[in-house]
Each structure stands twice: as structure tokens, then as C-alpha cells.
């Protein structure tokens, strides 16, 4: 018995020794393989070094529809994806200039037709698999695939031909364009590099569009961004965790991001988001209305509230200039006759009190607009566009030139009549969920009443509003806002080109309906291939001047980007480009001292 | 006896309240849709009798507001200027009771606007808007109740008086209407209408919808009263003397329903005013810039208004006396009806 026991003990010891030996061998093997693989080429970020750990909670106004960067269209999806994915060249949201990202450097051939990009070496996806040029080639094949209808595809077609990608070696890529492309290396921004090892199979089976759903297992997706999916609770939250393979470090050599977790809570209404922020449930808040901003600003001791200045959102009023043909009744035809007159639109523009909009809607935290490019876009705004004061006199003069007359009603109300004697009446659609725009419309209603126009404001649910504008085209006028996703003019091409889908007043025209729309098309196409900033600026300035002169949209105002964060959040440097507060999420961190003080 | 006195008291209160709203143009210093963009969200202003130097003034006066430098929606009293109110003077033209053009106002101030109940986000006078908004809301309630009661009386009387298959059909129909989800019905109706509805059309639509949906309950009550009334001895006697259906109906049956109808009216009017307010609150009522009590309260849907501008709650306060008045009236009517019944029972017992 006893003997047997010692024997078995000896056996155990033997096993242990073997195990220890095996461990040593594997460590040596790992060291050896690391020597073989290229050294990790991390990008060092300047900026205040932070403290590791903790979680950051922010609210998202809707659930992201997908985590698949190829297909994401909605803002919530894009916001989440930007924390999970990385691009070759990145536009710094703060400086609005390009910076090396996954590509360490790039060269452009002297004719401007070939870009050579060199990738960082030794990088890994969030599941630990290495990245090389094959992933990039695969990525561009997917983005350019017509059957997937990726929203980014249009940007990758230059001169009617898709950008051609060639692998030079495992870490070098050559991109060939059909003609010079004014966007330059900015084209690579926000094109997430996809994990070929995970997606090639579904892509070949034609199932790529189905991947990236939120409920899919975490192992089916990997990215190169600072965070990766940890947990998703439908209708409540999405929890991302730190990507241990992320490729940026701070000045002390610490591998970013600092935070362990990034939590998105789904909070649909803006007011509810404010309440969550006030109660301390969320750490940061963006897209604040001026009124909510001033409420939160009264409690400055626990938050940092920041007015980041004018953003890229422009709000405008536009009239229905679609060619409705037989569809519309005589009433609509009469209205469109007014709307098509440039002087009518100019008169409306002259009567609008933009200063009151900025004061009453944005509490002075905004800027009046006379053109589409906001002062937030420093490089592209045309300084030559006039900022005429509000003038009812001028408006009346313009209407008189068109043959409009006024008649006094028994009630003492003065009514504007068109040259055929019909009273001028129309309605303005606004989105019922956007209190700011409804308020603007109510102010304009009163402004135009002073011209004798009878205007009705119709707040509609946003989807049925879009349906009326893009599908049925049954509306008189509409008040909307758009946000450029980048400062570059090309981000708004589909708004200004007459064939564009967002050419709101008359979308997707086969041929430009007016001579000035044709000229805008020509200028925009010309700036696409112009190579110098000076040339492009001149062309784009001309576009802005044509728009300001013809007023297809009556530009109203642009709100400032208003954001806030708890004081414990370090490296809080909001930008005026989306995502306003999370653009540097890898550098955000929680301070300890204040956290204790708070408790 | 006390029942009658109570009833009279409530009637006087309600008459006074309705009189104020009906003559809203006289009490309101300004046009309710006129915007004063320099004074958005001005808080209610104070009236003074004693100035800073301690001098007593016979006319109440106020200090006009000037925007504070600190914030957009904050104002300071401009102590340098002192503006007296003038009473019974002419001002902006308005229509008294909807048709008489009048310029006489209870009070006004020259040189600056006075906001006794504050102003809204467009600088519109809250006091004027509550008064004019009351006209829309109360008229919707009164008209709606009137229509409902007429329909209810007609249908209930036919069902109760003739009975048989007519009774069955009408009462099943009434049950169907009781089960209708009227808010959703209105959403559906609104979707069928053209996009832009003029304020008058929107108002009529609301009244018609509220009224047609609500007739079932009064109809059932009237039917019950008519059922019992037509079996009374004096009705049978009248029939025995050869009185026609219409004579019996007019002379003997209809008067029996009066107290039920009156009590119903006192309950329905506030209920319908509330219905109008609900619809306007949800954006289905009269459109901006026309004021109605529901429209005024719709401002409170915004968190910032809720938190920052307490005077935007005032319309809710203005509604309260009306509701109390009507409920008091309904209670008094009920009491009177009960005491009458007691009286008639005791008479019967004696007889």
C-alpha cells in the first residue's frame, strides 16, 4: 500500500516537471516566433497620458442597425462602428486634416494617378489575427461590389472607373485612379479595413450583407478599432470592451485605449438623454439643444460644458420644384409657378429674420446662414457671400416686380395676391420630433405673414416627411437640416448635383432642370478632378455663390456643437465633426481623484 | 332649498368665468399671435404702486424689461423707466363675442409691453393667449356637448319610446361606439385629411369627432328615463284620452329627461374641454399660431421649458376653476334631482 502511494507521488512529481518543461519550451517557442513576425509598429499619440481602467457610458439616440461598416447608413451605427474599426488614412476630427492611421505613410505619383500606401507591420485584429495587404485588397473588393450597395461605393468611383488596388508586397499597396482625384488621400478615411479571415467565406457565399448584426456571436466579427463587442442587450445597451491588440500607444508607451469598457445606452429622446446625464448615468453628452445646454450649464461644478463653436449642420427652407407633370392638380401648379420664380424665393429669403432664429431657437449659440457652408468649415466657406439684413421693403419690391399685389381684407389683414389674383398660401413641413425646426418654421410663418403670405406649419413624423419629399413629392415647402459628415465639399456632392438623391428640392434629375443647376453640376465635376486646393476653392466658391443667388434652399442658421462631460473624464476635446465627443475615444480616461471626491 | 342655493351659486361662478373668456379681447392687452421677439420667455412682471423713491402712485405702474447681459432668456427690470397702466383705453382691434368689432381694452401700457403672466418662446403674451385659448377650448367643449346631447336625446328617445327592434339596433350601435378607441380614430381621420388644415377646419373636425363618439352614454341614460316615463299613469291617461305620439312625447316624456340631460351636460362640457386639450397637446388640434389651452400646455413637452419657465404651467392653473365650476354644478344638479325625487315619492306616499 505504502509503496504504491510513494510511487504515485513520484509519478505526480514527474508530471509536474514535464509540465514545467513544456511551459518553458512554449515560452521559448513564442519568443522565437515573435522574433520571426515583424515588430509591432504602434502609432504614438501625443497628448496627456491618462489612467487605465474604468468604463465610459454614453447614450445613443437609437439602436445601431448593424455593425457592418460596409452597409451602415444611420448615425448610431456609424458612431458605434467608429469606435470598433480603423481606416488606412484618418481625418483628424479636430484639425480636419489627414493623418497616418493603418497606413504608416503614402506617396502620390507625379501625375496624381497612383497612390502607394505602406501599412504598419505586425498589427492584429481584435481577435488576434494578423493584418496584411490581403485584408486591404479584400476590403476594397467588398466596398466596390455593386451587389452590396455600399454607401461609400460612389466615392471610390473616379472618372467612371473604380479605384484599382494592387498588392505590391505583404505591407505595400498601390491604388490606381482613372483620373486625378481632388479628394486625395481623404478618400481612405472611414473605410474600415475588414477581417478577411472572417468575412471571405460569407462574402463568397453572398451572405456578407447578413453579417455584422448585433445579435450575432461576438466571435463572428473583428475590427481594428480601440474597442470590440462584449455584450448586447436588445433595446437597452451595447457594451464594448478594450481591444487588447489596438495599434496606438501614448507618450509613455502604454497601449491604448485607457478605458476597459465603452457602454452605449439606447435613449431615444433628447430630453431623456439630458435626464440620464443629469442623474449621472451617462458620462458624456453631445448634440445638446441650446436650452438643455443652458440648464446643464447652471450646474457647472460637476460637469464641463463646452460650446465647440459652429458645426457643419445647416438648416434651410426649400420649395417643391419637382416636375410633377400630370400628377399635380391645378392648385399645385399655381403654387409651383410662384416657387419657380427666383425673385419669389429671394423675397422669402429677404423677409426671414435669421437673427431672431439664432436668438430664439439657438439662444445665440448658433450662426445665421446665407449659404450652405457654415463658418465651422473654415477651409471651404466662401467669405464673399453677402449677409444682407432682413428687409421687408426689399421683399415687397421683389414681389411687386413679379406682378404680385396686396389687398386689404375686412379684418384689416393684408393679403398677398399673385398676378392672377389668387391669394398666396402654402404650408411648410417640419419634423415633429425636432422642436428647434418647428420653432423656426413658426417664426418664418410670422415673418411671411408680414408680406401677406398665409403660411401653415405642419409638423409631421420624420419618416412620413421623408416619404413625401423623396417619394410622393406631395408638399409645398419643407424646413429641414443636413449635417455634412466631412468638411470637404465632396461629402455634400449628392445634395448639390442635380442627379443626386439628396438634391432635395428636385432629386435625381435625368437632366438638370435649370441652367444654374447645370452650371453647378459642371463646376462640381470640375472640382472633382482639380488637384490644387486653390483651384478647387475657386470652383466651390462659385457653387456657393450660385446657390446663394438662386436660393433653391433658403439657408437659415447653423447651431453650435454643444457638448458636456463629467469632470472626471480626461482628454475631453470635442470636435465639430461627428462623432463630436468620441472621436478620440482611445485617449479618453477617468481620473481617480475627483471620482473619490464625488463619492 | 339648499340645493337650489348651491346651484345658483355655481351658476353665477360659471357665468362669470365664461363671461371673462367670452370677452377675452377686452381683458387681453394684446393680440395673442403677435410676437415680441425681444422678450421671449419673459417672466411675469410685477405691478407696483410705490416707486424706488418711496412715492405712492395712484395708477399701478411697472418697470419695463431689458435683456440681461448674462443670458438670453434672463431680463432685468429697467428701473430708470416707469410706465403707468392706463385703464379702459382703446388699443388693438378685436371682435367681441366673435362679431362686434371693438377697440376698448381693460388696460394697456404705452412705450413697453407688459406681461402679467409672462411670455412664451416667441414673446407672445401669455395672459392674452390663455384668454383667447379659452375661447377655442371652451367653445369646443360647449359645442361638442351640445351636439352629443342632441344626438343622444334623439337616439335614446326613439329607442326608449318605440322599443322593439329599433331599441335593439340603436343600443347595439351605442355599445359599438362605446368600444371605439376614439384617439386612434382621430389619428386615422387626420391621416386622410389634406396636409394643411386651416385652424377653423381643424376646430370643426375636433368638435365633430368628439361629439359623434360620445353620444352613446347619454343615449342610454335618456332611453332609460323614457322607458320608465312612458309607463307612468299620467302618460297612459293622456294616451287614453287620444293624445298623439308626438303630443305625449313633447308634453310628458321630454320634460322627464331634462334633469338627466342637464347633469350630463355639466359632466360632458369639462370632459370635452379636456378632450380638446389632449388633442391639441398631441398636435392634432388647432394648429399654431392659434392658441388653445392644449396648445399652450404642449410647450411643457420640452424638458427645458419644464425646468426653466414655471409660468408656462399657468394655463393648467387657469383651467382648474372651470372644471371645479362644472363639477360643482353637476353635483348640485344631482342633489336637486334627488331631492325632487324624494319629494315626489313622499307625495306619492301621502297620496
Coordinates of C-alpha atoms in Angstrom, one line a residue, chain A residues 271 274-275 278 291-292 295 298 353 356 359-360 363-364 411 427 429 435 438-439 442-443 445-447 449 456-458 460 468 474-475, chain B residues 31 33-35 37-41 72-74 95 121-122 124 190 195-199 287-289 301-305 307-309:
Chain A
X271 CA -34.7 65.2 -23.1
X274 CA -30.3 65.0 -20.6
X275 CA -32.0 63.4 -17.7
X278 CA -28.0 64.8 -15.0
X291 CA -32.0 75.2 -23.9
X292 CA -30.8 72.0 -22.4
X295 CA -29.9 74.1 -18.0
X298 CA -26.2 76.0 -14.4
X353 CA -35.5 87.1 -39.7
X356 CA -34.4 86.1 -34.4
X359 CA -31.6 84.2 -30.7
X360 CA -34.9 82.5 -30.0
X363 CA -30.2 81.2 -27.6
X364 CA -27.4 82.9 -29.6
X411 CA -60.4 92.2 -40.8
X427 CA -47.7 75.0 -45.9
X429 CA -43.5 70.7 -43.4
X435 CA -38.6 71.2 -31.6
X438 CA -40.7 73.6 -35.7
X439 CA -39.9 76.8 -33.8
X442 CA -43.3 79.2 -36.7
X443 CA -41.0 82.2 -36.7
X445 CA -44.7 81.8 -40.6
X446 CA -44.9 85.1 -38.7
X447 CA -42.2 86.7 -40.9
X449 CA -47.4 87.0 -42.6
X456 CA -49.3 76.9 -42.3
X457 CA -46.8 74.9 -40.3
X458 CA -47.3 71.2 -40.5
X460 CA -45.0 65.5 -39.4
X468 CA -43.4 63.0 -49.1
X474 CA -46.7 66.0 -52.3
X475 CA -45.7 69.1 -50.3
Chain B
X31 CA -53.2 90.2 -30.0
X33 CA -50.4 85.7 -32.0
X34 CA -48.3 88.9 -32.0
X35 CA -44.6 88.1 -31.5
X37 CA -39.0 88.7 -30.4
X38 CA -37.1 90.9 -28.0
X39 CA -38.9 89.4 -25.0
X40 CA -39.1 85.6 -25.4
X41 CA -39.7 83.8 -22.1
X72 CA -30.6 85.2 -23.5
X73 CA -33.7 84.3 -21.5
X74 CA -33.0 86.5 -18.5
X95 CA -64.1 91.1 -32.2
X121 CA -40.8 81.3 -26.6
X122 CA -41.9 83.7 -29.3
X124 CA -46.3 86.2 -27.1
X190 CA -56.2 63.1 -39.6
X195 CA -51.8 68.0 -45.1
X196 CA -52.5 71.6 -44.2
X197 CA -55.8 72.1 -42.4
X198 CA -56.9 75.6 -41.6
X199 CA -57.5 76.4 -38.0
X287 CA -52.5 74.4 -35.4
X288 CA -50.1 77.1 -34.4
X289 CA -50.2 80.1 -34.0
X301 CA -43.4 68.6 -23.5
X302 CA -39.9 70.1 -23.7
X303 CA -37.8 69.3 -20.7
X304 CA -36.1 72.7 -20.9
X305 CA -39.4 74.5 -20.7
X307 CA -37.3 73.1 -15.9
X308 CA -36.7 76.7 -16.7
X309 CA -40.0 78.6 -17.1

